[in-house]
PDB file of C-alpha atoms in Angstrom:
ATOM      1  CA  MET H  27      98.479 139.054  86.864  1.00 50.00           C
ATOM      2  CA  THR H  28      98.325 135.586  88.439  1.00 47.00           C
ATOM      3  CA  PRO H  29      97.310 132.843  85.964  1.00 48.00           C
ATOM      4  CA  ASP H  30      94.130 130.904  86.752  1.00 48.00           C
ATOM      5  CA  ARG H  31      94.505 127.471  88.267  1.00 49.00           C
ATOM      6  CA  PRO H  32      94.515 124.873  85.494  1.00 48.00           C
ATOM      7  CA  PRO H  33      90.954 123.553  85.048  1.00 43.00           C
ATOM      8  CA  SER H  34      92.000 119.916  84.778  1.00 42.00           C
ATOM      9  CA  ARG H  35      94.586 117.694  86.388  1.00 38.00           C
ATOM     10  CA  LEU H  36      94.139 114.735  84.077  1.00 35.00           C
ATOM     11  CA  ARG H  37      97.367 113.141  83.077  1.00 36.00           C
ATOM     12  CA  ARG H  38      98.507 114.204  79.647  1.00 35.00           C
ATOM     13  CA  ALA H  39     100.467 111.179  78.527  1.00 33.00           C
ATOM     14  CA  THR H  40     100.371 110.192  74.859  1.00 33.00           C
ATOM     15  CA  ALA H  41     102.182 107.196  73.376  1.00 32.00           C
ATOM     16  CA  TRP H  42     102.745 106.820  69.647  1.00 29.00           C
ATOM     17  CA  TYR H  43     103.349 103.459  68.097  1.00 32.00           C
ATOM     18  CA  GLY H  44     104.425 102.666  64.552  1.00 34.00           C
ATOM     19  CA  ALA H  45     103.234  99.799  62.370  1.00 29.00           C
ATOM     20  CA  VAL H  46     105.543  96.975  61.328  1.00 31.00           C
ATOM     21  CA  SER H  47     105.339  94.453  58.495  1.00 34.00           C
ATOM     22  CA  ASP H  48     104.280  90.822  58.825  1.00 36.00           C
ATOM     23  CA  ILE H  49     107.942  89.843  58.819  1.00 33.00           C
ATOM     24  CA  LEU H  50     109.044  92.335  61.457  1.00 41.00           C
ATOM     25  CA  THR H  51     106.634  91.177  64.133  1.00 43.00           C
ATOM     26  CA  PRO H  52     107.036  92.544  67.675  1.00 47.00           C
ATOM     27  CA  GLN H  53     108.243  89.131  68.823  1.00 48.00           C
ATOM     28  CA  ARG H  54     110.968  88.970  66.186  1.00 42.00           C
ATOM     29  CA  LEU H  55     111.990  92.557  66.787  1.00 41.00           C
ATOM     30  CA  ALA H  56     112.341  91.807  70.488  1.00 45.00           C
ATOM     31  CA  LEU H  57     114.524  88.780  69.776  1.00 42.00           C
ATOM     32  CA  VAL H  58     116.760  90.750  67.414  1.00 39.00           C
ATOM     33  CA  ALA H  59     117.080  93.653  69.845  1.00 46.00           C
ATOM     34  CA  GLY H  60     117.903  91.283  72.680  1.00 47.00           C
ATOM     35  CA  ALA H  61     120.575  89.520  70.672  1.00 43.00           C
ATOM     36  CA  LEU H  62     122.159  92.801  69.618  1.00 41.00           C
ATOM     37  CA  ALA H  63     122.167  94.064  73.188  1.00 45.00           C
ATOM     38  CA  LEU H  64     123.793  90.892  74.510  1.00 42.00           C
ATOM     39  CA  GLY H  65     126.359  90.985  71.722  1.00 46.00           C
ATOM     40  CA  ALA H  66     127.254  94.597  72.431  1.00 43.00           C
ATOM     41  CA  VAL H  67     127.623  93.900  76.135  1.00 42.00           C
ATOM     42  CA  GLY H  68     129.918  90.962  75.411  1.00 45.00           C
ATOM     43  CA  ILE H  69     132.083  92.929  72.994  1.00 41.00           C
ATOM     44  CA  PHE H  70     132.674  95.755  75.433  1.00 41.00           C
ATOM     45  CA  GLY H  71     133.513  93.637  78.440  1.00 47.00           C
ATOM     46  CA  GLY H  72     130.212  92.295  79.759  1.00 49.00           C
ATOM     47  CA  TRP H  73     127.884  93.614  82.409  1.00 43.00           C
ATOM     48  CA  ASP H  74     130.781  94.679  84.639  1.00 46.00           C
ATOM     49  CA  ALA H  75     131.773  97.249  82.024  1.00 40.00           C
ATOM     50  CA  VAL H  76     128.244  98.679  81.999  1.00 40.00           C
ATOM     51  CA  SER H  77     128.268  98.941  85.794  1.00 44.00           C
ATOM     52  CA  ASP H  78     131.718 100.550  85.803  1.00 50.00           C
ATOM     53  CA  ALA H  79     130.624 103.134  83.219  1.00 49.00           C
ATOM     54  CA  ASP H  80     127.633 104.044  85.377  1.00 58.00           C
ATOM     55  CA  ASP H  81     129.893 104.435  88.404  1.00 67.00           C
ATOM     56  CA  GLU H  82     132.132 106.806  86.444  1.00 88.00           C
ATOM     57  CA  VAL H  83     129.397 109.437  86.111  1.00 95.00           C
ATOM     58  CA  PRO H  84     130.627 112.333  88.305  1.00 96.00           C
ATOM     59  CA  THR H  85     128.557 113.464  91.283  1.00 95.00           C
ATOM     60  CA  TYR H  86     128.150 117.129  92.210  1.00 96.00           C
ATOM     61  CA  GLY H  87     126.547 119.190  94.939  1.00 93.00           C
ATOM     62  CA  SER H  88     125.148 122.688  95.342  1.00 91.00           C
ATOM     63  CA  GLY H  89     126.890 125.386  93.329  1.00 93.00           C
ATOM     64  CA  ALA H  90     128.546 122.932  90.953  1.00 94.00           C
ATOM     65  CA  GLU H  91     128.925 123.653  87.257  1.00 97.00           C
ATOM     66  CA  PHE H  92     129.056 120.939  84.618  1.00 98.00           C
ATOM     67  CA  VAL H  93     128.173 120.231  80.996  1.00 98.00           C
ATOM     68  CA  ALA H  94     125.366 117.943  79.842  1.00 98.00           C
ATOM     69  CA  THR H  95     125.410 118.701  76.117  1.00 98.00           C
ATOM     70  CA  PRO H  96     123.937 120.958  74.781  1.00 98.00           C
ATOM     71  CA  PHE H  97     123.616 122.599  78.203  1.00 99.00           C
ATOM     72  CA  GLU H  98     125.943 123.980  80.831  1.00 98.00           C
ATOM     73  CA  VAL H  99     124.288 123.673  84.232  1.00 98.00           C
ATOM     74  CA  SER H 100     124.893 125.420  87.554  1.00 98.00           C
ATOM     75  CA  THR H 101     123.015 123.876  90.475  1.00 95.00           C
ATOM     76  CA  GLN H 102     121.565 125.870  93.356  1.00 94.00           C
ATOM     77  CA  ARG H 103     119.112 124.074  95.663  1.00 95.00           C
ATOM     78  CA  ALA H 104     116.235 121.616  95.924  1.00 97.00           C
ATOM     79  CA  ARG H 105     112.902 122.493  97.529  1.00 96.00           C
ATOM     80  CA  VAL H 106     109.721 120.627  98.493  1.00 96.00           C
ATOM     81  CA  PHE H 107     106.222 122.148  98.555  1.00 94.00           C
ATOM     82  CA  ASP H 108     102.571 121.229  98.053  1.00 92.00           C
ATOM     83  CA  GLU H 109     101.919 123.947  95.486  1.00 87.00           C
ATOM     84  CA  LEU H 110     103.203 127.326  94.391  1.00 85.00           C
ATOM     85  CA  ALA H 111     100.427 129.764  93.508  1.00 78.00           C
ATOM     86  CA  GLY H 112     100.443 130.787  89.878  1.00 80.00           C
ATOM     87  CA  ALA H 113     103.142 128.288  88.974  1.00 88.00           C
ATOM     88  CA  PHE H 114     103.060 124.725  90.317  1.00 91.00           C
ATOM     89  CA  TYR H 115      99.836 122.830  91.039  1.00 91.00           C
ATOM     90  CA  ALA H 116     100.250 119.156  91.882  1.00 91.00           C
ATOM     91  CA  GLU H 117      97.687 116.504  91.063  1.00 91.00           C
ATOM     92  CA  ASP H 118      95.634 115.128  93.946  1.00 94.00           C
ATOM     93  CA  GLY H 119      97.802 112.967  96.172  1.00 96.00           C
ATOM     94  CA  TYR H 120     101.075 114.550  95.052  1.00 96.00           C
ATOM     95  CA  ARG H 121     103.502 117.249  96.154  1.00 96.00           C
ATOM     96  CA  TYR H 122     106.389 118.879  94.298  1.00 97.00           C
ATOM     97  CA  ILE H 123     110.131 118.414  94.608  1.00 97.00           C
ATOM     98  CA  ALA H 124     111.796 121.186  92.635  1.00 97.00           C
ATOM     99  CA  LEU H 125     115.344 121.932  91.543  1.00 97.00           C
ATOM    100  CA  LEU H 126     116.628 125.477  91.045  1.00 96.00           C
ATOM    101  CA  VAL H 127     119.347 125.731  88.390  1.00 97.00           C
ATOM    102  CA  ASP H 128     120.952 128.087  85.904  1.00 98.00           C
ATOM    103  CA  VAL H 129     120.969 126.627  82.399  1.00 99.00           C
ATOM    104  CA  THR H 130     123.058 127.901  79.470  1.00 99.00           C
ATOM    105  CA  ASN H 131     122.516 126.745  75.904  1.00 99.00           C
ATOM    106  CA  THR H 132     126.056 126.115  74.638  1.00 98.00           C
ATOM    107  CA  SER H 133     125.000 125.362  71.058  1.00 98.00           C
ATOM    108  CA  ASP H 134     124.568 127.791  68.159  1.00 97.00           C
ATOM    109  CA  ARG H 135     120.829 127.146  67.752  1.00 97.00           C
ATOM    110  CA  PRO H 136     117.716 127.371  69.962  1.00 98.00           C
ATOM    111  CA  VAL H 137     117.052 124.227  72.003  1.00 98.00           C
ATOM    112  CA  PRO H 138     113.506 123.308  73.097  1.00 98.00           C
ATOM    113  CA  ALA H 139     113.019 122.871  76.829  1.00 98.00           C
ATOM    114  CA  TYR H 140     111.709 119.351  76.316  1.00 96.00           C
ATOM    115  CA  THR H 141     115.260 118.354  75.332  1.00 98.00           C
ATOM    116  CA  LEU H 142     116.243 119.149  78.916  1.00 98.00           C
ATOM    117  CA  SER H 143     113.157 117.579  80.492  1.00 97.00           C
ATOM    118  CA  GLU H 144     113.759 114.372  78.518  1.00 96.00           C
ATOM    119  CA  SER H 145     117.393 114.314  79.662  1.00 97.00           C
ATOM    120  CA  ILE H 146     116.959 114.510  83.442  1.00 98.00           C
ATOM    121  CA  SER H 147     115.526 112.176  86.053  1.00 97.00           C
ATOM    122  CA  LEU H 148     114.913 112.391  89.800  1.00 98.00           C
ATOM    123  CA  ASP H 149     116.082 109.477  91.941  1.00 96.00           C
ATOM    124  CA  VAL H 150     113.478 109.706  94.711  1.00 95.00           C
ATOM    125  CA  HIS H 151     110.868 107.197  95.885  1.00 96.00           C
ATOM    126  CA  GLY H 152     107.300 107.931  94.814  1.00 97.00           C
ATOM    127  CA  VAL H 153     107.989 110.143  91.786  1.00 97.00           C
ATOM    128  CA  ARG H 154     104.946 110.294  89.479  1.00 96.00           C
ATOM    129  CA  THR H 155     105.059 107.959  86.502  1.00 94.00           C
ATOM    130  CA  ILE H 156     103.047 107.507  83.331  1.00 92.00           C
ATOM    131  CA  GLU H 157     101.943 104.130  82.005  1.00 90.00           C
ATOM    132  CA  LEU H 158     103.262 103.121  78.597  1.00 91.00           C
ATOM    133  CA  GLU H 159     102.860  99.875  76.684  1.00 87.00           C
ATOM    134  CA  ASP H 160     106.275  98.645  77.812  1.00 87.00           C
ATOM    135  CA  GLY H 161     105.744  99.673  81.438  1.00 87.00           C
ATOM    136  CA  PRO H 162     105.786 102.771  83.664  1.00 91.00           C
ATOM    137  CA  LYS H 163     108.081 105.689  82.869  1.00 92.00           C
ATOM    138  CA  GLN H 164     108.957 108.644  85.073  1.00 95.00           C
ATOM    139  CA  ALA H 165     106.837 111.619  84.045  1.00 95.00           C
ATOM    140  CA  ARG H 166     108.695 114.515  82.481  1.00 95.00           C
ATOM    141  CA  PRO H 167     109.231 117.384  84.918  1.00 97.00           C
ATOM    142  CA  THR H 168     107.745 120.842  84.530  1.00 97.00           C
ATOM    143  CA  ILE H 169     110.249 123.592  83.681  1.00 98.00           C
ATOM    144  CA  LEU H 170     109.363 127.183  84.594  1.00 97.00           C
ATOM    145  CA  ARG H 171     111.348 130.407  84.437  1.00 97.00           C
ATOM    146  CA  GLY H 172     112.643 131.479  87.822  1.00 95.00           C
ATOM    147  CA  ILE H 173     112.090 135.172  87.137  1.00 94.00           C
ATOM    148  CA  ASP H 174     108.307 135.028  86.623  1.00 94.00           C
ATOM    149  CA  GLY H 175     107.080 131.430  86.923  1.00 93.00           C
ATOM    150  CA  LEU H 176     106.113 131.205  83.255  1.00 95.00           C
ATOM    151  CA  THR H 177     106.707 128.092  81.180  1.00 96.00           C
ATOM    152  CA  GLN H 178     110.198 127.821  79.715  1.00 98.00           C
ATOM    153  CA  TYR H 179     109.741 126.777  76.100  1.00 98.00           C
ATOM    154  CA  THR H 180     113.133 127.376  74.488  1.00 98.00           C
ATOM    155  CA  PHE H 181     116.727 128.004  75.556  1.00 99.00           C
ATOM    156  CA  GLN H 182     118.379 130.572  73.300  1.00 98.00           C
ATOM    157  CA  PRO H 183     122.008 130.162  72.143  1.00 98.00           C
ATOM    158  CA  GLY H 184     124.577 131.496  74.603  1.00 98.00           C
ATOM    159  CA  LEU H 185     122.002 132.774  77.106  1.00 98.00           C
ATOM    160  CA  THR H 186     121.821 131.707  80.754  1.00 98.00           C
ATOM    161  CA  THR H 187     118.324 131.196  82.159  1.00 98.00           C
ATOM    162  CA  ASN H 188     117.378 130.539  85.773  1.00 98.00           C
ATOM    163  CA  VAL H 189     114.735 127.816  85.826  1.00 98.00           C
ATOM    164  CA  VAL H 190     112.796 125.762  88.346  1.00 97.00           C
ATOM    165  CA  ILE H 191     112.435 122.086  87.424  1.00 98.00           C
ATOM    166  CA  GLY H 192     109.600 120.351  89.269  1.00 97.00           C
ATOM    167  CA  TRP H 193     108.695 116.679  89.691  1.00 98.00           C
ATOM    168  CA  GLN H 194     105.565 115.422  91.419  1.00 97.00           C
ATOM    169  CA  GLN H 195     106.009 112.980  94.321  1.00 97.00           C
ATOM    170  CA  GLU H 196     103.329 110.923  96.044  1.00 97.00           C
ATOM    171  CA  VAL H 197     102.373 112.449  99.402  1.00 96.00           C
ATOM    172  CA  SER H 198     102.335 108.931 100.855  1.00 97.00           C
ATOM    173  CA  ALA H 199     106.082 108.692 100.205  1.00 97.00           C
ATOM    174  CA  ALA H 200     108.526 110.129 102.705  1.00 96.00           C
ATOM    175  CA  ILE H 201     110.073 113.507 101.930  1.00 96.00           C
ATOM    176  CA  PRO H 202     113.734 112.686 101.308  1.00 96.00           C
ATOM    177  CA  ASP H 203     116.557 114.358 103.205  1.00 97.00           C
ATOM    178  CA  ASP H 204     118.344 114.780  99.900  1.00 96.00           C
ATOM    179  CA  ALA H 205     117.615 114.188  96.236  1.00 97.00           C
ATOM    180  CA  THR H 206     119.764 112.942  93.380  1.00 97.00           C
ATOM    181  CA  ILE H 207     119.123 114.225  89.872  1.00 98.00           C
ATOM    182  CA  VAL H 208     120.773 112.623  86.847  1.00 98.00           C
ATOM    183  CA  PHE H 209     121.565 114.888  83.875  1.00 98.00           C
ATOM    184  CA  SER H 210     122.235 113.269  80.499  1.00 98.00           C
ATOM    185  CA  GLY H 211     124.154 114.696  77.573  1.00 98.00           C
ATOM    186  CA  ASN H 212     122.973 114.404  73.967  1.00 98.00           C
ATOM    187  CA  ILE H 213     124.458 114.383  70.482  1.00 97.00           C
ATOM    188  CA  TRP H 214     123.241 116.382  67.480  1.00 97.00           C
ATOM    189  CA  ARG H 215     122.371 113.980  64.699  1.00 95.00           C
ATOM    190  CA  ARG H 216     119.897 113.184  61.956  1.00 94.00           C
ATOM    191  CA  SER H 217     117.038 110.799  62.704  1.00 92.00           C
ATOM    192  CA  THR H 218     117.089 107.509  60.834  1.00 91.00           C
ATOM    193  CA  LEU H 219     113.274 107.506  60.859  1.00 90.00           C
ATOM    194  CA  ASP H 220     112.255 110.891  59.460  1.00 91.00           C
ATOM    195  CA  ASP H 221     115.630 112.450  58.535  1.00 87.00           C
ATOM    196  CA  SER H 222     115.092 115.353  60.965  1.00 91.00           C
ATOM    197  CA  LEU H 223     117.969 116.855  62.942  1.00 94.00           C
ATOM    198  CA  GLY H 224     117.818 117.040  66.721  1.00 94.00           C
ATOM    199  CA  TRP H 225     119.477 116.356  70.065  1.00 96.00           C
ATOM    200  CA  ARG H 226     119.311 112.613  70.643  1.00 95.00           C
ATOM    201  CA  ASP H 227     120.819 109.577  72.379  1.00 96.00           C
ATOM    202  CA  PRO H 228     120.994 110.885  75.972  1.00 96.00           C
ATOM    203  CA  VAL H 229     123.771 109.358  78.091  1.00 98.00           C
ATOM    204  CA  PRO H 230     124.241 110.138  81.822  1.00 98.00           C
ATOM    205  CA  ALA H 231     126.781 112.945  82.190  1.00 98.00           C
ATOM    206  CA  ALA H 232     126.378 114.091  85.808  1.00 98.00           C
ATOM    207  CA  ARG H 233     124.659 113.318  89.081  1.00 97.00           C
ATOM    208  CA  VAL H 234     123.656 116.119  91.418  1.00 97.00           C
ATOM    209  CA  THR H 235     122.853 115.394  95.062  1.00 97.00           C
ATOM    210  CA  LEU H 236     121.279 118.218  97.055  1.00 97.00           C
ATOM    211  CA  PRO H 237     119.576 118.522 100.447  1.00 97.00           C
ATOM    212  CA  VAL H 238     115.808 118.926 100.112  1.00 97.00           C
ATOM    213  CA  GLU H 239     114.621 122.067 101.891  1.00 96.00           C
ATOM    214  CA  PRO H 240     110.999 123.052 102.635  1.00 91.00           C
ATOM    215  CA  LEU H 241     109.791 126.157 100.825  1.00 79.00           C
ATOM    216  CA  GLU H 242     108.860 128.696 103.480  1.00 70.00           C
ATOM    217  CA  SER H 243     105.534 130.446 103.077  1.00 55.00           C
ATOM    218  CA  GLU H 244     105.273 134.223 103.201  1.00 47.00           C
ATOM    219  CA  ASP H 245     103.734 133.945 106.672  1.00 45.00           C
ATOM    220  CA  GLU H 246     106.775 132.044 107.935  1.00 46.00           C
ATOM    221  CA  SER H 247     109.394 134.262 106.308  1.00 43.00           C
TER     222      SER H 247
END
């Protein structure tokens, strides 16, 4: 049974902000954070070291397999389409660029799909963003199961799942010949804020560059 088209396309972006004391004002926090960042850069060799580390992230193509902890990923193809009935419905003025991949949870515990969506980004002009207090941020992609188009909520330990990862792109932007997706790896650690355990601190682990192919309709196939 085909799900009904979502009744609303309003953006669902929510930002949470914590309170600080009179001493830890936002201005002072910004100064401290800036000083720490500059100090860390200097200790590890300056801005050239940061650039070199970014350049060392390996780049892959179609059919490649790599690890972006806690996931092992096998890439397939990238597609572009306006909508996919029962699965992907873009907001007005947007289309979809989607990535087809096989994802395996290599950990010994279930991993929520948002861990993956928070750890990947699409390097394409015109990707939809959300407005936050500190500026625009690329909107998290939608992750659906390839077998039935239903939402992928959790990756189970040791299981491989075929998923479609979709980003919205402005229709006014050119459809790219190819797309680059950056996958970041995470570490399992306890939060210093609420003491909860989770996958955190994403660091780029792999770049995937794939040609962007149009999704043929049933009439064209």
